């Protein structure tokens, strides 16, 4: 699963077929819910409630130059919840107090409703910037009622950070991105995947096995207690919806309100190998949506008047870059990474189309500016990559025979070539993971066990395919799904869709949910402009990948 951009739809703040797996809940797996972990969580919660969080000025490494009122602190959690008196780690936390100012009536004071905790996804994304979101118009009513709470999950940033490779050597570019890799290329990637997996343990130690989704959910309960909240109000995006659902299943009576935005599929059989295959298939459809849009605006971009013609233009660029990298740094791998972001956010369609057009018509500058990796962000990207790998590899069994990966991805790449093999290489270290893995929790709640949960999804989301939202709604009894029809932007709350925002605000501010699943018309398509529009580089997960082939 990939990281989400916090409120990317608002165009603002960047904050992500195999043999059946063994049955969930096999005893002895690290992180499997059990009596010891439950007791350890209770101990950690009691300590956190007593200690609270001493908020003060934010360190530059956590949140540089925060606005007035935004403060930072830490909360202590056990490394291993089965041993709460053993090693402990600190998670960094940020907070903006509720303004209690009604943005529609400056004379009206808004009652404070407590803390709203946010996670932007990943695994490996930090939510430390979340308190800044209250300055955006779409968030001001939420910011009036809630303290906005961001945090860096275990392993991220200064929260007991993980590392799997030397950041100085993490960035390599230009790189290849073969749609149908040769046997020699596959052998090379296997070697690199094995080395990367070994590097995770060499640089972070065997304690890396405790960096998993179940512990992320337990950490969330400790954070709730440290904030002085009797029940949790939580909003998770992308991967954040998965451990939010774990939290709901593990601590249903602790949930006050929960928004799951761009929900992933919590079915244990899809965590995480099959989920990534689903994702690659969905990206092919979204790539086709983007090509169709470019073709409709051939008068602007001159890349072809049909989807097939646009594909030929893209293939031409990839072949040229394989022969000579643009700016010495942008090869086929960087091209693919940059266009992958358009599969996440259609706000990025104009900038990507314009960059491709300019490159094919003799000006590589826009493409280089978008796609060239930066050494300045290498350390952050390497850390995020390490957390992504550790969590996904620890969470569940993966095929350990490359022949399975080769079979499944070769078949899929015949019909979905755009993202399939790059996604496989991203996750291949999990085939050679050197520490024990856990079994995924079977996420389910019964009628009346859990407060109503609001699930938001775009029907053509590629990073979190829509089937996952349907499965999530089936498993969380009493949940309600709001669908943005015929749309594919990853992360829909707080964006330009007033219908979606109406449901979202009514839920967080008043606790109201629709009587049944609801839907909203799609947001407007991007406007085709030659200047390219927003030029953001995409999600945290994409930021990791665009740094180059680090494995």
Coordinates of N, CA and C in Angstrom, one line a residue, residues 56-258:
X56 N 5.6 21.4 23.8 CA 6.5 22.6 23.8 C 6.9 22.9 22.4
X57 N 7.9 23.7 22.2 CA 8.3 24.1 20.9 C 8.7 22.9 20.1
X58 N 8.5 22.9 18.8 CA 8.8 21.8 17.9 C 10.2 21.9 17.4
X59 N 10.9 20.7 17.5 CA 12.2 20.7 16.9 C 12.2 20.8 15.4
X60 N 13.2 21.4 14.9 CA 13.3 21.6 13.4 C 13.1 20.3 12.7
X61 N 13.7 19.2 13.3 CA 13.6 17.9 12.6 C 12.2 17.3 12.6
X62 N 11.4 17.8 13.5 CA 10.0 17.3 13.5 C 9.1 18.1 12.7
X63 N 9.2 19.5 12.9 CA 8.2 20.4 12.2 C 8.9 21.7 12.1
X64 N 9.6 22.0 11.0 CA 10.3 23.3 10.9 C 9.4 24.5 10.7
X65 N 9.7 25.5 11.5 CA 8.9 26.8 11.3 C 7.4 26.6 11.4
X66 N 6.9 26.0 12.5 CA 5.5 25.9 12.6 C 4.8 27.2 13.0
X67 N 3.6 27.4 12.6 CA 2.9 28.7 13.0 C 2.7 28.7 14.5
X68 N 2.4 29.9 14.9 CA 2.1 30.1 16.4 C 0.9 29.2 16.8
X69 N 1.1 28.6 18.0 CA 0.1 27.7 18.5 C 0.3 26.2 18.2
X70 N 1.1 25.9 17.2 CA 1.4 24.5 17.0 C 2.6 24.1 17.9
X71 N 2.4 23.0 18.6 CA 3.4 22.6 19.6 C 3.7 21.1 19.4
X72 N 4.8 20.6 19.9 CA 5.2 19.2 19.7 C 5.5 18.6 21.1
X73 N 5.5 17.3 21.1 CA 5.9 16.5 22.3 C 6.1 15.1 21.9
X74 N 6.2 14.2 22.9 CA 6.5 12.8 22.7 C 5.6 11.9 23.6
X75 N 5.3 10.7 23.1 CA 4.6 9.7 23.9 C 5.4 8.5 23.9
X76 N 5.6 7.8 25.0 CA 6.4 6.6 25.2 C 5.5 5.3 25.0
X77 N 6.0 4.4 24.2 CA 5.3 3.2 24.0 C 6.2 2.0 24.1
X78 N 5.8 0.8 24.5 CA 6.7 -0.4 24.5 C 7.1 -0.8 23.1
X79 N 8.3 -1.2 22.9 CA 8.8 -1.7 21.6 C 8.0 -3.0 21.4
X80 N 7.9 -3.8 22.4 CA 7.1 -5.1 22.3 C 6.0 -5.1 23.4
X81 N 4.8 -5.1 23.0 CA 3.7 -5.0 23.9 C 3.5 -6.2 24.8
X82 N 4.2 -7.3 24.4 CA 4.2 -8.5 25.3 C 5.1 -8.3 26.5
X83 N 6.0 -7.3 26.4 CA 7.0 -7.0 27.4 C 6.9 -5.5 27.7
X84 N 5.9 -5.0 28.4 CA 5.7 -3.5 28.5 C 6.8 -2.9 29.4
X85 N 7.5 -3.8 30.2 CA 8.6 -3.2 31.1 C 9.9 -3.4 30.4
X86 N 9.9 -3.9 29.2 CA 11.2 -4.0 28.4 C 11.5 -2.7 27.7
X87 N 12.2 -2.7 26.6 CA 12.6 -1.5 25.9 C 11.4 -0.7 25.4
X88 N 11.6 0.6 25.5 CA 10.5 1.5 25.1 C 11.0 2.5 24.1
X89 N 10.1 3.0 23.3 CA 10.5 4.0 22.2 C 9.6 5.2 22.4
X90 N 10.0 6.3 21.8 CA 9.2 7.5 21.8 C 8.7 7.9 20.4
X91 N 7.4 8.3 20.4 CA 6.8 8.7 19.2 C 6.7 10.2 19.2
X92 N 7.0 11.0 18.2 CA 6.8 12.4 18.2 C 5.4 12.7 17.8
X93 N 4.9 13.8 18.4 CA 3.5 14.2 18.3 C 3.4 15.7 18.1
X94 N 2.5 16.2 17.2 CA 2.3 17.6 17.0 C 0.8 17.9 17.3
X95 N 0.5 19.2 17.7 CA -0.8 19.6 18.0 C -1.1 21.0 17.7
X96 N -2.2 21.3 17.1 CA -2.8 22.6 17.0 C -4.1 22.6 17.8
X97 N -4.2 23.4 18.9 CA -5.5 23.4 19.6 C -6.7 23.9 18.8
X98 N -7.8 23.4 19.2 CA -9.0 23.8 18.5 C -9.2 25.4 18.5
X99 N -9.5 26.0 17.4 CA -9.6 27.4 17.4 C -10.8 27.9 18.1
X100 N -11.9 27.1 18.1 CA -13.2 27.4 18.6 C -13.8 28.7 18.0
X101 N -13.3 29.0 16.8 CA -13.9 30.2 16.1 C -14.7 29.7 14.9
X102 N -15.9 30.0 14.8 CA -16.7 29.7 13.7 C -16.3 30.4 12.5
X103 N -15.8 29.8 11.4 CA -15.4 30.5 10.2 C -16.5 31.2 9.5
X104 N -17.8 30.8 9.8 CA -18.9 31.4 9.1 C -19.5 32.6 10.0
X105 N -19.1 32.7 11.2 CA -19.6 33.7 12.1 C -18.6 34.0 13.2
X106 N -17.8 35.0 13.0 CA -16.7 35.3 13.9 C -17.1 35.6 15.3
X107 N -18.4 35.9 15.5 CA -18.8 36.2 16.9 C -19.3 34.9 17.6
X108 N -19.3 33.8 16.9 CA -19.8 32.6 17.6 C -18.6 31.7 18.0
X109 N -18.7 31.2 19.2 CA -17.7 30.3 19.7 C -18.1 28.9 19.5
X110 N -17.2 28.1 19.0 CA -17.6 26.7 18.7 C -17.1 25.8 19.9
X111 N -18.0 24.9 20.3 CA -17.6 24.0 21.4 C -16.4 23.1 21.0
X112 N -15.5 22.9 21.8 CA -14.4 21.9 21.5 C -14.9 20.5 21.7
X113 N -14.5 19.6 20.7 CA -15.0 18.3 20.7 C -13.9 17.3 21.1
X114 N -12.7 17.8 21.4 CA -11.6 16.9 21.7 C -10.5 16.9 20.7
X115 N -9.8 15.8 20.6 CA -8.6 15.6 19.7 C -9.0 14.8 18.5
X116 N -8.6 15.2 17.3 CA -8.7 14.5 16.0 C -7.3 14.0 15.6
X117 N -7.1 12.7 15.7 CA -5.8 12.2 15.4 C -5.8 11.7 13.9
X118 N -4.7 12.0 13.2 CA -4.7 11.7 11.7 C -3.4 10.9 11.4
X119 N -3.6 10.0 10.5 CA -2.5 9.3 9.9 C -2.6 9.3 8.4
X120 N -1.6 9.7 7.6 CA -1.7 9.9 6.2 C -1.4 8.6 5.4
X121 N -1.0 7.5 6.0 CA -0.8 6.3 5.3 C 0.7 5.9 5.2
X122 N 1.0 5.2 4.1 CA 2.4 4.7 3.9 C 2.3 3.2 3.5
X123 N 2.8 2.4 4.4 CA 3.5 2.7 5.7 C 4.7 3.5 5.4
X124 N 5.0 4.3 6.4 CA 6.3 5.1 6.3 C 6.0 6.6 6.2
X125 N 4.8 7.1 6.2 CA 4.5 8.5 6.1 C 4.3 9.1 7.5
X126 N 4.8 10.3 7.6 CA 4.6 11.1 8.9 C 3.4 12.0 8.8
X127 N 2.7 12.1 9.9 CA 1.6 13.0 10.0 C 1.9 14.3 10.8
X128 N 3.2 14.6 11.0 CA 3.6 15.7 11.9 C 3.1 17.0 11.3
X129 N 2.9 17.1 10.0 CA 2.4 18.4 9.4 C 0.9 18.6 9.5
X130 N 0.2 17.6 10.0 CA -1.2 17.6 9.9 C -1.8 18.9 10.6
X131 N -1.3 19.3 11.8 CA -1.9 20.5 12.4 C -2.0 21.7 11.5
X132 N -1.1 21.8 10.5 CA -1.1 23.0 9.6 C -2.3 23.0 8.7
X133 N -3.0 21.9 8.5 CA -4.1 21.8 7.6 C -5.3 22.6 8.0
X134 N -5.3 23.0 9.2 CA -6.5 23.8 9.7 C -6.5 25.2 9.1
X135 N -5.5 25.6 8.4 CA -5.5 26.9 7.8 C -6.2 26.9 6.4
X136 N -6.4 25.7 5.9 CA -7.1 25.6 4.6 C -8.6 25.8 4.8
X137 N -9.3 26.5 3.9 CA -10.7 26.8 4.0 C -11.6 25.5 4.3
X138 N -11.2 24.4 3.6 CA -12.1 23.2 3.7 C -11.9 22.6 5.1
X139 N -10.9 22.9 5.8 CA -10.7 22.3 7.2 C -11.0 23.2 8.3
X140 N -11.4 24.5 8.1 CA -11.5 25.4 9.2 C -12.6 25.1 10.2
X141 N -13.7 24.5 9.7 CA -14.8 24.1 10.6 C -14.3 22.9 11.5
X142 N -13.6 22.0 10.9 CA -13.0 20.9 11.7 C -12.0 21.4 12.7
X143 N -11.1 22.3 12.3 CA -10.1 22.9 13.1 C -10.7 23.7 14.3
X144 N -11.9 24.3 14.1 CA -12.6 25.0 15.1 C -13.0 24.1 16.3
X145 N -13.4 22.9 15.9 CA -14.0 22.0 16.9 C -13.0 21.0 17.5
X146 N -11.9 20.7 16.8 CA -11.0 19.7 17.3 C -9.5 20.2 17.4
X147 N -8.8 19.7 18.4 CA -7.4 19.8 18.4 C -6.9 18.9 17.2
X148 N -6.1 19.4 16.4 CA -5.6 18.6 15.3 C -4.3 18.0 15.7
X149 N -4.2 16.7 15.7 CA -3.1 15.9 16.2 C -2.4 15.1 15.1
X150 N -1.2 15.4 14.9 CA -0.4 14.6 14.0 C 0.7 13.9 14.7
X151 N 1.2 12.8 14.1 CA 2.3 12.1 14.8 C 3.1 11.3 13.8
X152 N 4.3 11.0 14.2 CA 5.2 10.1 13.3 C 5.1 8.7 13.9
X153 N 4.5 7.7 13.2 CA 4.4 6.4 13.7 C 5.8 5.8 14.0
X154 N 5.8 4.7 14.7 CA 7.1 4.0 15.1 C 7.9 3.8 13.8
X155 N 9.2 4.1 13.9 CA 10.1 4.0 12.8 C 10.3 5.2 11.9
X156 N 9.3 6.1 12.0 CA 9.3 7.2 11.0 C 9.9 8.5 11.7
X157 N 10.7 9.2 10.9 CA 11.3 10.4 11.4 C 12.2 10.2 12.7
X158 N 11.8 10.9 13.8 CA 12.6 10.7 15.0 C 11.9 9.7 16.0
X159 N 10.9 9.0 15.5 CA 10.1 8.0 16.3 C 10.8 6.7 16.2
X160 N 12.0 6.5 16.9 CA 12.8 5.3 16.8 C 13.0 4.9 15.4
X161 N 13.7 5.7 14.6 CA 13.7 5.6 13.1 C 14.4 4.3 12.7
X162 N 13.9 3.7 11.6 CA 14.4 2.6 10.9 C 15.3 3.0 9.7
X163 N 16.2 2.1 9.4 CA 17.1 2.3 8.2 C 17.5 1.0 7.6
X164 N 17.5 0.9 6.3 CA 17.9 -0.3 5.6 C 19.0 -0.1 4.7
X165 N 19.4 1.1 4.4 CA 20.5 1.4 3.5 C 21.2 2.7 3.9
X166 N 22.4 2.9 3.4 CA 23.0 4.2 3.6 C 22.4 5.3 2.8
X167 N 21.8 6.3 3.5 CA 21.1 7.3 2.7 C 22.0 8.0 1.7
X168 N 23.3 8.1 1.9 CA 24.2 8.7 0.9 C 24.2 7.9 -0.4
X169 N 23.9 6.6 -0.3 CA 23.9 5.8 -1.5 C 22.5 5.3 -2.0
X170 N 21.5 6.0 -1.3 CA 20.2 5.6 -1.6 C 19.7 6.1 -3.0
X171 N 20.1 7.2 -3.3 CA 19.7 7.8 -4.6 C 20.5 7.4 -5.7
X172 N 20.0 6.7 -6.7 CA 20.7 6.4 -7.9 C 19.8 6.7 -9.1
X173 N 20.4 7.4 -10.1 CA 19.6 7.8 -11.3 C 20.6 8.1 -12.4
X174 N 20.2 7.9 -13.6 CA 19.0 7.4 -14.1 C 18.9 5.8 -13.9
X175 N 17.6 5.3 -14.0 CA 17.4 3.9 -13.8 C 16.5 3.4 -14.9
X176 N 16.5 2.1 -15.1 CA 15.6 1.4 -16.0 C 14.3 1.1 -15.4
X177 N 13.3 0.8 -16.3 CA 12.0 0.4 -15.9 C 11.4 -0.5 -17.0
X178 N 11.9 -1.7 -17.2 CA 11.4 -2.5 -18.3 C 10.0 -3.0 -18.0
X179 N 9.2 -2.9 -19.0 CA 7.8 -3.4 -18.9 C 7.8 -4.9 -18.9
X180 N 8.7 -5.6 -19.7 CA 8.8 -7.0 -19.7 C 10.3 -7.4 -19.4
X181 N 10.7 -7.4 -18.2 CA 12.1 -7.6 -17.8 C 12.7 -8.9 -18.3
X182 N 14.0 -8.8 -18.7 CA 14.7 -10.0 -19.1 C 15.0 -10.9 -17.9
X183 N 15.5 -12.1 -18.1 CA 15.9 -13.0 -17.0 C 17.1 -12.4 -16.3
X184 N 18.0 -11.8 -17.1 CA 19.2 -11.2 -16.4 C 18.8 -10.1 -15.5
X185 N 17.8 -9.3 -15.9 CA 17.3 -8.1 -15.1 C 16.6 -8.7 -13.8
X186 N 15.9 -9.7 -14.0 CA 15.2 -10.3 -12.8 C 16.2 -10.8 -11.8
X187 N 17.3 -11.5 -12.3 CA 18.3 -12.0 -11.4 C 19.0 -10.8 -10.6
X188 N 19.2 -9.7 -11.4 CA 19.8 -8.5 -10.7 C 18.9 -8.0 -9.6
X189 N 17.6 -8.0 -9.9 CA 16.6 -7.5 -8.9 C 16.5 -8.4 -7.7
X190 N 16.6 -9.7 -7.9 CA 16.6 -10.6 -6.8 C 17.8 -10.4 -5.9
X191 N 19.0 -10.2 -6.5 CA 20.2 -9.9 -5.7 C 20.0 -8.7 -4.9
X192 N 19.5 -7.6 -5.5 CA 19.3 -6.4 -4.8 C 18.3 -6.5 -3.7
X193 N 17.2 -7.2 -3.9 CA 16.2 -7.4 -2.9 C 16.7 -8.1 -1.7
X194 N 17.5 -9.2 -1.9 CA 18.1 -9.9 -0.8 C 19.0 -9.0 0.0
X195 N 19.8 -8.2 -0.7 CA 20.8 -7.3 0.0 C 20.0 -6.3 0.8
X196 N 18.9 -5.7 0.2 CA 18.2 -4.7 0.9 C 17.5 -5.3 2.2
X197 N 17.0 -6.5 2.1 CA 16.4 -7.2 3.3 C 17.4 -7.4 4.3
X198 N 18.6 -7.9 4.0 CA 19.7 -8.1 5.0 C 20.0 -6.8 5.6
X199 N 20.1 -5.7 4.8 CA 20.5 -4.4 5.3 C 19.5 -3.9 6.4
X200 N 18.2 -4.2 6.3 CA 17.3 -3.8 7.2 C 17.6 -4.3 8.6
X201 N 18.0 -5.5 8.7 CA 18.4 -6.1 10.0 C 19.8 -5.6 10.5
X202 N 20.7 -5.5 9.5 CA 22.0 -5.1 9.9 C 22.0 -3.6 10.4
X203 N 21.2 -2.8 9.9 CA 21.2 -1.4 10.3 C 20.2 -1.1 11.4
X204 N 19.1 -1.9 11.5 CA 18.1 -1.6 12.5 C 17.9 -2.7 13.6
X205 N 18.6 -3.8 13.4 CA 18.5 -4.8 14.4 C 17.3 -5.7 14.3
X206 N 17.3 -6.8 15.1 CA 16.2 -7.8 15.0 C 14.9 -7.2 15.6
X207 N 15.0 -6.1 16.4 CA 13.8 -5.5 16.9 C 12.9 -4.9 15.8
X208 N 13.4 -5.0 14.6 CA 12.6 -4.5 13.5 C 11.3 -5.3 13.3
X209 N 11.3 -6.5 13.9 CA 10.1 -7.3 13.7 C 8.9 -6.7 14.5
X210 N 9.2 -5.8 15.4 CA 8.1 -5.2 16.2 C 7.5 -4.0 15.5
X211 N 8.0 -3.7 14.3 CA 7.4 -2.6 13.5 C 6.4 -3.2 12.5
X212 N 5.1 -3.2 13.0 CA 4.1 -3.8 12.2 C 2.7 -3.1 12.5
X213 N 1.7 -3.5 11.7 CA 0.4 -2.8 11.8 C -0.3 -3.0 13.1
X214 N -0.2 -4.2 13.7 CA -0.9 -4.4 15.0 C -0.3 -3.5 16.0
X215 N 1.0 -3.3 16.0 CA 1.7 -2.4 17.0 C 1.4 -1.0 16.7
X216 N 1.2 -0.6 15.4 CA 0.7 0.7 15.1 C -0.6 1.0 15.7
X217 N -1.5 0.0 15.7 CA -2.8 0.1 16.3 C -2.8 0.3 17.8
X218 N -1.9 -0.5 18.4 CA -1.7 -0.4 19.9 C -1.1 1.0 20.2
X219 N -0.2 1.4 19.4 CA 0.4 2.8 19.7 C -0.7 3.8 19.6
X220 N -1.7 3.6 18.8 CA -2.8 4.6 18.6 C -3.6 4.7 19.9
X221 N -3.8 3.5 20.6 CA -4.5 3.5 21.8 C -3.7 4.2 23.0
X222 N -2.4 4.0 23.0 CA -1.6 4.7 23.9 C -1.6 6.2 23.7
X223 N -1.5 6.6 22.4 CA -1.6 8.0 22.1 C -3.0 8.6 22.6
X224 N -4.0 7.9 22.3 CA -5.4 8.3 22.8 C -5.3 8.6 24.3
X225 N -4.8 7.7 25.1 CA -4.7 7.9 26.5 C -3.8 9.1 26.9
X226 N -2.7 9.2 26.2 CA -1.8 10.3 26.6 C -2.4 11.7 26.3
X227 N -3.3 11.7 25.3 CA -4.0 13.0 25.0 C -5.2 13.3 25.9
X228 N -5.5 12.3 26.8 CA -6.5 12.5 27.8 C -7.9 12.2 27.2
X229 N -8.0 11.5 26.1 CA -9.2 11.2 25.5 C -9.8 9.8 26.0
X230 N -11.0 9.8 26.4 CA -11.6 8.5 26.8 C -11.9 7.6 25.6
X231 N -12.3 8.3 24.5 CA -12.5 7.5 23.2 C -11.8 8.3 22.1
X232 N -11.4 7.6 21.1 CA -10.6 8.1 20.0 C -11.5 8.6 18.8
X233 N -11.1 9.8 18.4 CA -11.6 10.3 17.1 C -10.4 10.3 16.1
X234 N -10.6 9.5 15.1 CA -9.4 9.2 14.2 C -9.8 9.4 12.8
X235 N -8.9 9.8 12.0 CA -9.0 9.9 10.5 C -7.7 9.3 9.9
X236 N -7.9 8.2 9.1 CA -6.8 7.6 8.5 C -7.0 7.6 7.0
X237 N -5.9 7.8 6.2 CA -6.0 7.7 4.8 C -5.1 6.6 4.3
X238 N -5.6 5.9 3.2 CA -4.8 4.9 2.5 C -4.4 3.8 3.5
X239 N -3.1 3.5 3.7 CA -2.7 2.5 4.7 C -3.2 2.9 6.1
X240 N -3.4 4.2 6.4 CA -3.9 4.5 7.7 C -5.3 4.0 7.9
X241 N -6.0 3.6 6.9 CA -7.3 3.0 7.0 C -7.2 1.6 7.5
X242 N -6.1 0.9 7.1 CA -5.9 -0.5 7.5 C -5.7 -0.6 9.0
X243 N -4.7 0.1 9.6 CA -4.5 0.0 11.0 C -5.6 0.7 11.8
X244 N -6.3 1.7 11.2 CA -7.5 2.2 11.8 C -8.5 1.1 12.0
X245 N -8.7 0.3 10.9 CA -9.6 -0.9 11.0 C -9.2 -1.9 12.1
X246 N -7.9 -2.1 12.1 CA -7.3 -3.0 13.2 C -7.7 -2.5 14.5
X247 N -7.5 -1.2 14.7 CA -7.8 -0.5 16.0 C -9.3 -0.7 16.3
X248 N -10.2 -0.5 15.3 CA -11.6 -0.7 15.5 C -11.9 -2.1 15.9
X249 N -11.3 -3.1 15.4 CA -11.5 -4.5 15.7 C -10.9 -4.9 17.1
X250 N -9.8 -4.3 17.4 CA -9.1 -4.6 18.7 C -9.7 -3.8 19.9
X251 N -10.1 -2.6 19.7 CA -10.6 -1.7 20.7 C -11.9 -1.1 20.3
X252 N -12.9 -1.8 20.0 CA -14.2 -1.2 19.5 C -14.8 -0.2 20.4
X253 N -14.8 -0.5 21.7 CA -15.4 0.4 22.7 C -14.6 1.7 22.9
X254 N -13.4 1.8 22.3 CA -12.6 3.0 22.5 C -12.8 4.0 21.3
X255 N -13.6 3.6 20.3 CA -13.8 4.5 19.2 C -15.0 5.4 19.4
X256 N -14.7 6.7 19.2 CA -15.8 7.7 19.2 C -16.3 8.0 17.8
X257 N -15.4 8.4 16.9 CA -15.7 8.6 15.5 C -14.4 8.2 14.7
X258 N -14.7 7.6 13.6 CA -13.5 7.2 12.7 C -13.9 7.4 11.3

